[in-house]
Coordinates of C-alpha atoms in Angstrom, one line a residue:
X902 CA 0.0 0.0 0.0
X903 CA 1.1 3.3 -0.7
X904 CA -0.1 6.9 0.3
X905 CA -2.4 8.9 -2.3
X906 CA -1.2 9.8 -5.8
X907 CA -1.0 13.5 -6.4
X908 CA -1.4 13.3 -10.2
X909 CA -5.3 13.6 -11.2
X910 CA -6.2 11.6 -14.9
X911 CA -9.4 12.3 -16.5
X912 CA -12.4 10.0 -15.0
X913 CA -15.2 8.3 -16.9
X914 CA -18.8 9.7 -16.3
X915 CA -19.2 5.9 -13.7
X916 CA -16.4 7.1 -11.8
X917 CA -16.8 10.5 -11.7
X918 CA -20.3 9.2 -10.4
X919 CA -18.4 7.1 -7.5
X920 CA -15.9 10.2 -6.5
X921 CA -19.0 12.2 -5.9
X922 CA -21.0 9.6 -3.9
X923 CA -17.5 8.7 -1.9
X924 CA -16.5 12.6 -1.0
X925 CA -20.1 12.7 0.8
X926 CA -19.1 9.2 2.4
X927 CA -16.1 10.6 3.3
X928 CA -17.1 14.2 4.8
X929 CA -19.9 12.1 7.1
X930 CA -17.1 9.5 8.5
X931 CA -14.5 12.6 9.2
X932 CA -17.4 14.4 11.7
X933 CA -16.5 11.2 13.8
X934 CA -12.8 11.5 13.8
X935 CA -10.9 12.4 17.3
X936 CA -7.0 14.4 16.2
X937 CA -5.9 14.2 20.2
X938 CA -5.3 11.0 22.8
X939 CA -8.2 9.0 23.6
X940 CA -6.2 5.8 24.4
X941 CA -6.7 3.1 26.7
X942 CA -3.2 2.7 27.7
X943 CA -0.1 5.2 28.7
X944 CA 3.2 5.3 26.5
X945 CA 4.7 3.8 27.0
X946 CA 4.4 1.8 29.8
X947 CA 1.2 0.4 29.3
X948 CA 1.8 -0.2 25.8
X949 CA 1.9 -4.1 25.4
X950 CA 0.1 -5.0 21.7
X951 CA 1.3 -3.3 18.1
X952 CA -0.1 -3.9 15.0
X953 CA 1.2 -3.2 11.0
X954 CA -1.5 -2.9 8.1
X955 CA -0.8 -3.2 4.7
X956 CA -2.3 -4.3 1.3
X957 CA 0.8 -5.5 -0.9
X958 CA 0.0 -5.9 -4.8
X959 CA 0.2 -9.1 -6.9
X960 CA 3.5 -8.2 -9.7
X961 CA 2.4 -5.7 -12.7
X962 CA -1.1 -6.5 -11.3
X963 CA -3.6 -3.7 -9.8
X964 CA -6.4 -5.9 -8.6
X965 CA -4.9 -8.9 -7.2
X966 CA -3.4 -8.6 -3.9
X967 CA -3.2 -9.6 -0.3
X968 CA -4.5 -7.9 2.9
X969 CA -2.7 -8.2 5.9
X970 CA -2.4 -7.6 9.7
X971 CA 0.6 -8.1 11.9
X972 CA 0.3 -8.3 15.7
X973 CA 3.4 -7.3 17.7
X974 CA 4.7 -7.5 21.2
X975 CA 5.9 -3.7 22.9
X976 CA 8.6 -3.1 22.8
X977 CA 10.3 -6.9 22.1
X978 CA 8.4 -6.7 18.2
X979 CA 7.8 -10.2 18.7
X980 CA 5.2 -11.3 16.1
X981 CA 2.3 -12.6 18.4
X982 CA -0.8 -13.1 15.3
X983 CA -0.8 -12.8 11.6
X984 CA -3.4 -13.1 9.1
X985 CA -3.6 -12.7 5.4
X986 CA -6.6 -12.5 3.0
X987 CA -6.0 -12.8 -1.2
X988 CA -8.6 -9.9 -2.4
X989 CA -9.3 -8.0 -5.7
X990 CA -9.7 -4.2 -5.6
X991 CA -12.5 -4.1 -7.7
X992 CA -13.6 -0.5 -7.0
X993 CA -11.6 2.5 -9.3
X994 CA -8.4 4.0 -8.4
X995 CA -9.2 7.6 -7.3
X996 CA -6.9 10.2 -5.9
X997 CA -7.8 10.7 -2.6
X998 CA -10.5 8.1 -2.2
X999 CA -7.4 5.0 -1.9
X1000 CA -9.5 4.3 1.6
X1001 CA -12.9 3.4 0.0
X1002 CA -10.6 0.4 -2.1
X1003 CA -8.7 -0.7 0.7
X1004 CA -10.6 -0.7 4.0
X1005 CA -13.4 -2.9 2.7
X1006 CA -10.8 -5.5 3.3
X1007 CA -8.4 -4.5 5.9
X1008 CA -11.2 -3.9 8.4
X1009 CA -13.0 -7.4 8.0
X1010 CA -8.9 -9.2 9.4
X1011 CA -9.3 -6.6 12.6
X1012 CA -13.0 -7.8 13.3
X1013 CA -12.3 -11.4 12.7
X1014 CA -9.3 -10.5 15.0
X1015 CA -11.8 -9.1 17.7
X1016 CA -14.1 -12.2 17.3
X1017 CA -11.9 -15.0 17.6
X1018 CA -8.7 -13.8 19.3
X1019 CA -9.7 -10.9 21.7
X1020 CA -6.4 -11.8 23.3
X1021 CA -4.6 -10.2 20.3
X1022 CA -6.5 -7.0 19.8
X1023 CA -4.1 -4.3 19.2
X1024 CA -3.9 -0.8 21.7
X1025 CA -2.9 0.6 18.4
X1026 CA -2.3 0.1 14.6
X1027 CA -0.1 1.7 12.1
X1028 CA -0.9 2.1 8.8
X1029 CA 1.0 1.6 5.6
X1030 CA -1.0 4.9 4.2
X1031 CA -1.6 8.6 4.9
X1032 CA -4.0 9.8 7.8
X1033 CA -5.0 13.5 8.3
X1034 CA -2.0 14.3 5.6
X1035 CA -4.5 14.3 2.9
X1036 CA -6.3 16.8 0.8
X1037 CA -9.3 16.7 3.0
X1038 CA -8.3 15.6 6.4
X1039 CA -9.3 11.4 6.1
X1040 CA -7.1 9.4 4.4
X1041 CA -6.8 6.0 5.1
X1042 CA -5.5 5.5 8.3
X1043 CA -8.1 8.1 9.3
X1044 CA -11.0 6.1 7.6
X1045 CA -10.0 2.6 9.0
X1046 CA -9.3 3.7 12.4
X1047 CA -13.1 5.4 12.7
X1048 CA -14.3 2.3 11.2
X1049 CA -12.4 -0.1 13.8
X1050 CA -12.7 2.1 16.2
X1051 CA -8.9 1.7 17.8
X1052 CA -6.4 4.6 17.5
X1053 CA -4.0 4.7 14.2
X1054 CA -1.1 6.9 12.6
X1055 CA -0.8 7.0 9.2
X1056 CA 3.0 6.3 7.7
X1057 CA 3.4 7.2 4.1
X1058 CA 7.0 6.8 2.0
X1059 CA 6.1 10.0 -0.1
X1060 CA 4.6 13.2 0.1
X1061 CA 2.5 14.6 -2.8
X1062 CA 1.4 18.1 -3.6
X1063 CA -1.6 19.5 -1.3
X1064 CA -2.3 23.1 0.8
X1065 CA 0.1 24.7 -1.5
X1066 CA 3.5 23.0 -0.2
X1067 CA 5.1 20.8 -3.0
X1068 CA 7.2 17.8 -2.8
X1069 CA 10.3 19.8 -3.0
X1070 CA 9.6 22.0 -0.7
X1071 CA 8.7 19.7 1.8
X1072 CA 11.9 17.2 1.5
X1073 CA 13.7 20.9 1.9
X1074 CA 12.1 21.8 5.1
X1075 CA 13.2 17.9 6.4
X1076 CA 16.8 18.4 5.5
X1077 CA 17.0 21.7 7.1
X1078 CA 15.7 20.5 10.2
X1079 CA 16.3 16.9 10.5
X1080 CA 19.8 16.3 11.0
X1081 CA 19.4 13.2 13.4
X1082 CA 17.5 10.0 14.1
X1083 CA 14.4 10.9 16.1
X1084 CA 14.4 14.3 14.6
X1085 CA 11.5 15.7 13.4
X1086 CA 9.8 18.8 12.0
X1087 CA 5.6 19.9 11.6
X1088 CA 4.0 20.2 7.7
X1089 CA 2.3 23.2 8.0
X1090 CA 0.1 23.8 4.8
X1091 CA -0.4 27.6 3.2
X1092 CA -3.6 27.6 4.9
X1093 CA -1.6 27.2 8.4
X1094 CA -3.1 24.1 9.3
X1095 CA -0.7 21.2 11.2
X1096 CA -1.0 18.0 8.4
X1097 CA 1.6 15.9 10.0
X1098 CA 5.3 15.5 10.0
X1099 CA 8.3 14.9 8.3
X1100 CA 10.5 12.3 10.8
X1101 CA 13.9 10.9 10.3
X1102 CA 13.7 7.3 11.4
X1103 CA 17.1 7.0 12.5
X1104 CA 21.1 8.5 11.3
X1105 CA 21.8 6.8 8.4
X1106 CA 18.4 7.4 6.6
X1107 CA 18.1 10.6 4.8
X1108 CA 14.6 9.7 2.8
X1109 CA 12.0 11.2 5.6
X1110 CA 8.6 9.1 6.2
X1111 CA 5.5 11.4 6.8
X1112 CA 3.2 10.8 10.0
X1113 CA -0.1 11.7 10.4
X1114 CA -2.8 11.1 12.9
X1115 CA -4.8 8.6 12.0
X1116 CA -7.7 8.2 14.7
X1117 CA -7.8 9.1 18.6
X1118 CA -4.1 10.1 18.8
X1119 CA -2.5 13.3 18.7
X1120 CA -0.1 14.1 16.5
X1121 CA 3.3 14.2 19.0
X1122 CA 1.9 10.8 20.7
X1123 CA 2.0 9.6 17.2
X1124 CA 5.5 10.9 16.3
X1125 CA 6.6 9.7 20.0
X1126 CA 5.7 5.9 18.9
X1127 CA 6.5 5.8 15.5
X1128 CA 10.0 7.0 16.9
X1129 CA 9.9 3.8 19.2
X1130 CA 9.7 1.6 16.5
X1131 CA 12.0 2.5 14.3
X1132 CA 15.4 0.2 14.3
X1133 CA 15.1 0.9 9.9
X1134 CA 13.3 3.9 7.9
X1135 CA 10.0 2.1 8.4
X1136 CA 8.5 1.4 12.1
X1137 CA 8.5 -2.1 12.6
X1138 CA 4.4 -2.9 12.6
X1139 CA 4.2 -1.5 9.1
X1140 CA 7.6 -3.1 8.0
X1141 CA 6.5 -6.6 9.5
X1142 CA 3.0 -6.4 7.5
X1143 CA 4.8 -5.2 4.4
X1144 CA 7.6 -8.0 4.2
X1145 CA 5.1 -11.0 5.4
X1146 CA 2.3 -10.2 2.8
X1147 CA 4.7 -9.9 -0.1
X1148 CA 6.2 -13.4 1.3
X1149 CA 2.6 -14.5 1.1
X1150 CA 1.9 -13.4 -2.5
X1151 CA 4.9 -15.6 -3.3
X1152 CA 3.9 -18.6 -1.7
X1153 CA 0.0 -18.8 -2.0
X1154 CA -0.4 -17.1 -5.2
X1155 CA -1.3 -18.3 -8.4
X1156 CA -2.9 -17.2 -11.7

């Protein structure tokens, strides 16, 4: 999974259709969303469960791929449930809108999670996708974590145009600022508005990853534990989900 394309490509009347019904969707589910800490535990010392989410793609293949949640220990990473699902994204691609293709089968893993292994639920998920840094507020990590109802930070790789900042700009503002592991600096829009931040995972990266709050958490809190997670460029949950689906994809599928 990735976080939301920046370049826009000329829709068919259907989907143009579908953005309009999804934006309404959208603006409805972000008058439930919480940007500050409503957790049930304290960081970190009541922090026990961490989970990654991620939808990895079958090869040269938009449809086919595998959904997949990662259930870690805090802070030993020990992998303590896994579970994978082979899906097709069936619905368009549309800037902005990844969520409405993605959560319809990330969600179902958490509630089969709840159901049968209660033992397992997560205090809090990352999410291989963009939160509140999104054109509107609600990406995906927003979206799934008011559907689930358990806090989530977004974690995206790149950064694309929106409130007037460019990429450039943006990967500027990180080197200036971020000069160390753990260091990190706010993405404040045109319009003034706090969208998330650009964080150095540790010394030796120099590509930044973007972190947004994705659903009761405040941005620093989210900063603070993507921060404890990072040994490499990506924190750990997202990094576990990303490696064991692709593995998945190799082993299980088949044309």
């Amino acid at each position: 999974m990735e976080g939301e394309r920046g370049v826009e490509k000329k829709l068919s009347a259907e989907d143009e259709a579908t953005k309009e019904r999804w934006a309404k969707e959208q603006e409805e589910l972000s008058k439930n969303l919480i940007k500050e800490d409503k957790l049930d535990f304290e960081f970190p010392k009541d922090l026990k469960l961490i989970a990654g989410v991620d939808i990895s793609f079958v090869k040269n293949d938009e449809i086919n791929a595998c959904a997949a949640i990662i259930v870690l220990t805090y802070p030993e990473f020990k992998v303590v449930y896994e579970d994978f699902e082979m899906v097709q994204l069936t619905e368009p691609y549309i800037p902005s809108f990844l969520a409405f293709r993605e959560v319809p089968h990330v969600a179902p893993l958490i509630n089969k999670l709840k159901r049968n292994h209660p033992e397992f639920v997560p205090q809090i998920i990352l999410v291989d996708g963009n939160g509140y840094l999104h054109p509107r507020g609600f990406g995906f990590a927003c979206h799934l974590g008011v559907e689930i109802d358990i806090p989530t930070i977004g974690i995206g790789k790149n950064f694309y145009m929106m409130d007037g900042l460019t990429t450039k700009e943006v990967r500027t503002l990180f080197a200036d600022n971020c000069k160390k592991g753990g260091d990190w600096v706010p993405i404040t829009g045109k319009s003034n508005n706090v969208w998330g931040a650009a964080f150095r995972s540790h010394d030796d990266s120099t590509k930044p990853i973007f972190v947004s709050i994705g659903h009761r958490i405040s941005l620093e809190t989210a900063v603070n534990i993507t921060k404890a997670c990072c040994e490499y460029r990506v924190p750990e949950p997202v990094r576990q989900a990303d490696l064991r689906s692709r593995d998945f994809i190799r082993k299980n599928w088949k044309k």
